[in-house]
Amino acid sequence: MGIGQGWPPIEVQAGHCHAAGSRRRTIGRDQARSLLSEGIRAGAHCRPDTDLGVLG
């Protein structure tokens, strides 16, 4: 989650990722796919876009 009003999402991480920061919340697979397809970046360590089949 980002900083500021409403804490907008800035990155999608897999649930097991060690790089996920302290400002996070759990989302479902469908919402993760949606955020990735909208241009929210995927975590570089865990690559959730690959696991979810969202490449681009």
Tab-separated table of N, CA and C in Angstrom:
chain	number	residue	atom	x	y	z
A	1	MET	N	0.840	-1.173	0.000
A	1	MET	CA	0.000	0.000	0.000
A	1	MET	C	0.886	1.236	0.000
A	2	GLY	N	0.433	2.226	-0.722
A	2	GLY	CA	1.175	3.476	-0.784
A	2	GLY	C	0.897	4.355	0.423
A	3	ILE	N	1.463	5.522	0.387
A	3	ILE	CA	1.265	6.499	1.453
A	3	ILE	C	0.345	7.585	0.911
A	4	GLY	N	-0.526	8.066	1.732
A	4	GLY	CA	-1.405	9.149	1.315
A	4	GLY	C	-2.860	8.773	1.504
A	5	GLN	N	-3.722	9.648	1.047
A	5	GLN	CA	-5.151	9.472	1.227
A	5	GLN	C	-5.625	8.174	0.583
A	6	GLY	N	-6.218	7.309	1.368
A	6	GLY	CA	-6.763	6.061	0.878
A	6	GLY	C	-5.752	4.942	0.697
A	7	TRP	N	-4.497	5.204	0.918
A	7	TRP	CA	-3.425	4.215	0.753
A	7	TRP	C	-3.579	3.454	-0.550
A	8	PRO	N	-3.362	4.089	-1.684
A	8	PRO	CA	-3.544	3.407	-2.968
A	8	PRO	C	-2.526	2.276	-3.130
A	9	PRO	N	-2.918	1.214	-3.800
A	9	PRO	CA	-1.968	0.105	-4.014
A	9	PRO	C	-0.850	0.545	-4.961
A	10	ILE	N	0.370	0.109	-4.656
A	10	ILE	CA	1.503	0.445	-5.517
A	10	ILE	C	2.186	-0.797	-6.077
A	11	GLU	N	1.933	-1.959	-5.467
A	11	GLU	CA	2.595	-3.179	-5.907
A	11	GLU	C	1.793	-4.383	-5.441
A	12	VAL	N	1.799	-5.436	-6.251
A	12	VAL	CA	1.143	-6.692	-5.883
A	12	VAL	C	2.239	-7.691	-5.534
A	13	GLN	N	2.134	-8.296	-4.361
A	13	GLN	CA	3.079	-9.308	-3.898
A	13	GLN	C	2.336	-10.625	-3.682
A	14	ALA	N	3.023	-11.732	-3.846
A	14	ALA	CA	2.459	-13.031	-3.502
A	14	ALA	C	2.426	-13.155	-1.977
A	15	GLY	N	1.506	-13.938	-1.467
A	15	GLY	CA	1.351	-14.071	-0.019
A	15	GLY	C	2.578	-14.574	0.701
A	16	HIS	N	3.397	-15.343	0.040
A	16	HIS	CA	4.593	-15.911	0.667
A	16	HIS	C	5.841	-15.043	0.514
A	17	CYS	N	5.716	-13.897	-0.120
A	17	CYS	CA	6.882	-13.085	-0.470
A	17	CYS	C	7.521	-12.441	0.762
A	18	HIS	N	8.821	-12.609	0.874
A	18	HIS	CA	9.562	-12.007	1.990
A	18	HIS	C	9.762	-10.505	1.802
A	19	ALA	N	9.553	-10.010	0.603
A	19	ALA	CA	9.779	-8.594	0.316
A	19	ALA	C	8.554	-7.724	0.581
A	20	ALA	N	7.426	-8.323	0.918
A	20	ALA	CA	6.221	-7.533	1.194
A	20	ALA	C	6.454	-6.688	2.442
A	21	GLY	N	6.133	-5.433	2.365
A	21	GLY	CA	6.355	-4.518	3.489
A	21	GLY	C	5.295	-4.650	4.565
A	22	SER	N	5.321	-3.737	5.505
A	22	SER	CA	4.381	-3.788	6.623
A	22	SER	C	3.023	-3.177	6.269
A	23	ARG	N	2.963	-2.308	5.246
A	23	ARG	CA	1.688	-1.721	4.827
A	23	ARG	C	1.107	-2.604	3.731
A	24	ARG	N	0.380	-3.617	4.132
A	24	ARG	CA	-0.181	-4.553	3.157
A	24	ARG	C	-1.555	-5.017	3.603
A	25	ARG	N	-2.280	-5.555	2.629
A	25	ARG	CA	-3.566	-6.177	2.941
A	25	ARG	C	-3.755	-7.352	1.989
A	26	THR	N	-4.529	-8.304	2.418
A	26	THR	CA	-4.773	-9.502	1.629
A	26	THR	C	-5.865	-9.225	0.602
A	27	ILE	N	-5.634	-9.684	-0.620
A	27	ILE	CA	-6.637	-9.586	-1.681
A	27	ILE	C	-6.741	-10.950	-2.362
A	28	GLY	N	-7.824	-11.155	-3.061
A	28	GLY	CA	-8.037	-12.405	-3.781
A	28	GLY	C	-7.315	-12.424	-5.119
A	29	ARG	N	-7.282	-13.599	-5.720
A	29	ARG	CA	-6.608	-13.771	-7.008
A	29	ARG	C	-7.222	-12.893	-8.096
A	30	ASP	N	-8.551	-12.803	-8.122
A	30	ASP	CA	-9.213	-11.995	-9.150
A	30	ASP	C	-8.865	-10.518	-9.008
A	31	GLN	N	-8.842	-10.020	-7.778
A	31	GLN	CA	-8.491	-8.615	-7.569
A	31	GLN	C	-7.019	-8.383	-7.913
A	32	ALA	N	-6.156	-9.331	-7.596
A	32	ALA	CA	-4.740	-9.203	-7.952
A	32	ALA	C	-4.572	-9.145	-9.465
A	33	ARG	N	-5.271	-10.011	-10.186
A	33	ARG	CA	-5.212	-9.982	-11.653
A	33	ARG	C	-5.682	-8.627	-12.186
A	34	SER	N	-6.761	-8.133	-11.607
A	34	SER	CA	-7.308	-6.852	-12.042
A	34	SER	C	-6.307	-5.721	-11.823
A	35	LEU	N	-5.698	-5.667	-10.645
A	35	LEU	CA	-4.719	-4.619	-10.364
A	35	LEU	C	-3.517	-4.715	-11.296
A	36	LEU	N	-3.051	-5.920	-11.549
A	36	LEU	CA	-1.916	-6.100	-12.454
A	36	LEU	C	-2.265	-5.669	-13.874
A	37	SER	N	-3.478	-5.983	-14.304
A	37	SER	CA	-3.877	-5.596	-15.663
A	37	SER	C	-4.095	-4.091	-15.783
A	38	GLU	N	-4.336	-3.415	-14.654
A	38	GLU	CA	-4.488	-1.954	-14.642
A	38	GLU	C	-3.142	-1.237	-14.583
A	39	GLY	N	-2.063	-1.975	-14.464
A	39	GLY	CA	-0.748	-1.360	-14.473
A	39	GLY	C	-0.039	-1.284	-13.138
A	40	ILE	N	-0.664	-1.785	-12.072
A	40	ILE	CA	0.032	-1.838	-10.786
A	40	ILE	C	1.164	-2.853	-10.944
A	41	ARG	N	2.360	-2.489	-10.520
A	41	ARG	CA	3.511	-3.362	-10.775
A	41	ARG	C	3.492	-4.622	-9.901
A	42	ALA	N	4.105	-5.657	-10.424
A	42	ALA	CA	4.245	-6.923	-9.711
A	42	ALA	C	5.547	-6.914	-8.919
A	43	GLY	N	5.534	-7.569	-7.772
A	43	GLY	CA	6.744	-7.679	-6.964
A	43	GLY	C	7.862	-8.355	-7.747
A	44	ALA	N	9.047	-7.791	-7.686
A	44	ALA	CA	10.177	-8.305	-8.467
A	44	ALA	C	10.715	-9.626	-7.926
A	45	HIS	N	10.519	-9.882	-6.645
A	45	HIS	CA	11.050	-11.106	-6.045
A	45	HIS	C	10.127	-12.298	-6.247
A	46	CYS	N	8.832	-12.091	-6.074
A	46	CYS	CA	7.893	-13.223	-6.105
A	46	CYS	C	7.157	-13.375	-7.431
A	47	ARG	N	7.155	-12.347	-8.262
A	47	ARG	CA	6.536	-12.353	-9.596
A	47	ARG	C	5.109	-12.930	-9.603
A	48	PRO	N	4.169	-12.307	-8.888
A	48	PRO	CA	2.806	-12.812	-8.875
A	48	PRO	C	2.128	-12.759	-10.245
A	49	ASP	N	2.600	-11.870	-11.120
A	49	ASP	CA	2.018	-11.805	-12.464
A	49	ASP	C	2.253	-13.111	-13.217
A	50	THR	N	3.396	-13.723	-13.029
A	50	THR	CA	3.677	-15.007	-13.673
A	50	THR	C	2.792	-16.102	-13.089
A	51	ASP	N	2.684	-16.147	-11.757
A	51	ASP	CA	1.843	-17.156	-11.109
A	51	ASP	C	0.381	-17.034	-11.511
A	52	LEU	N	-0.088	-15.798	-11.723
A	52	LEU	CA	-1.496	-15.560	-12.058
A	52	LEU	C	-1.765	-15.544	-13.551
A	53	GLY	N	-0.731	-15.668	-14.351
A	53	GLY	CA	-0.904	-15.673	-15.799
A	53	GLY	C	-1.176	-14.306	-16.407
A	54	VAL	N	-0.733	-13.248	-15.728
A	54	VAL	CA	-0.911	-11.879	-16.212
A	54	VAL	C	0.464	-11.382	-16.630
A	55	LEU	N	0.711	-11.402	-17.904
A	55	LEU	CA	2.007	-10.941	-18.401
A	55	LEU	C	1.789	-9.734	-19.296
A	56	GLY	N	2.640	-8.780	-19.189
A	56	GLY	CA	2.449	-7.631	-20.047
A	56	GLY	C	3.330	-6.553	-19.636
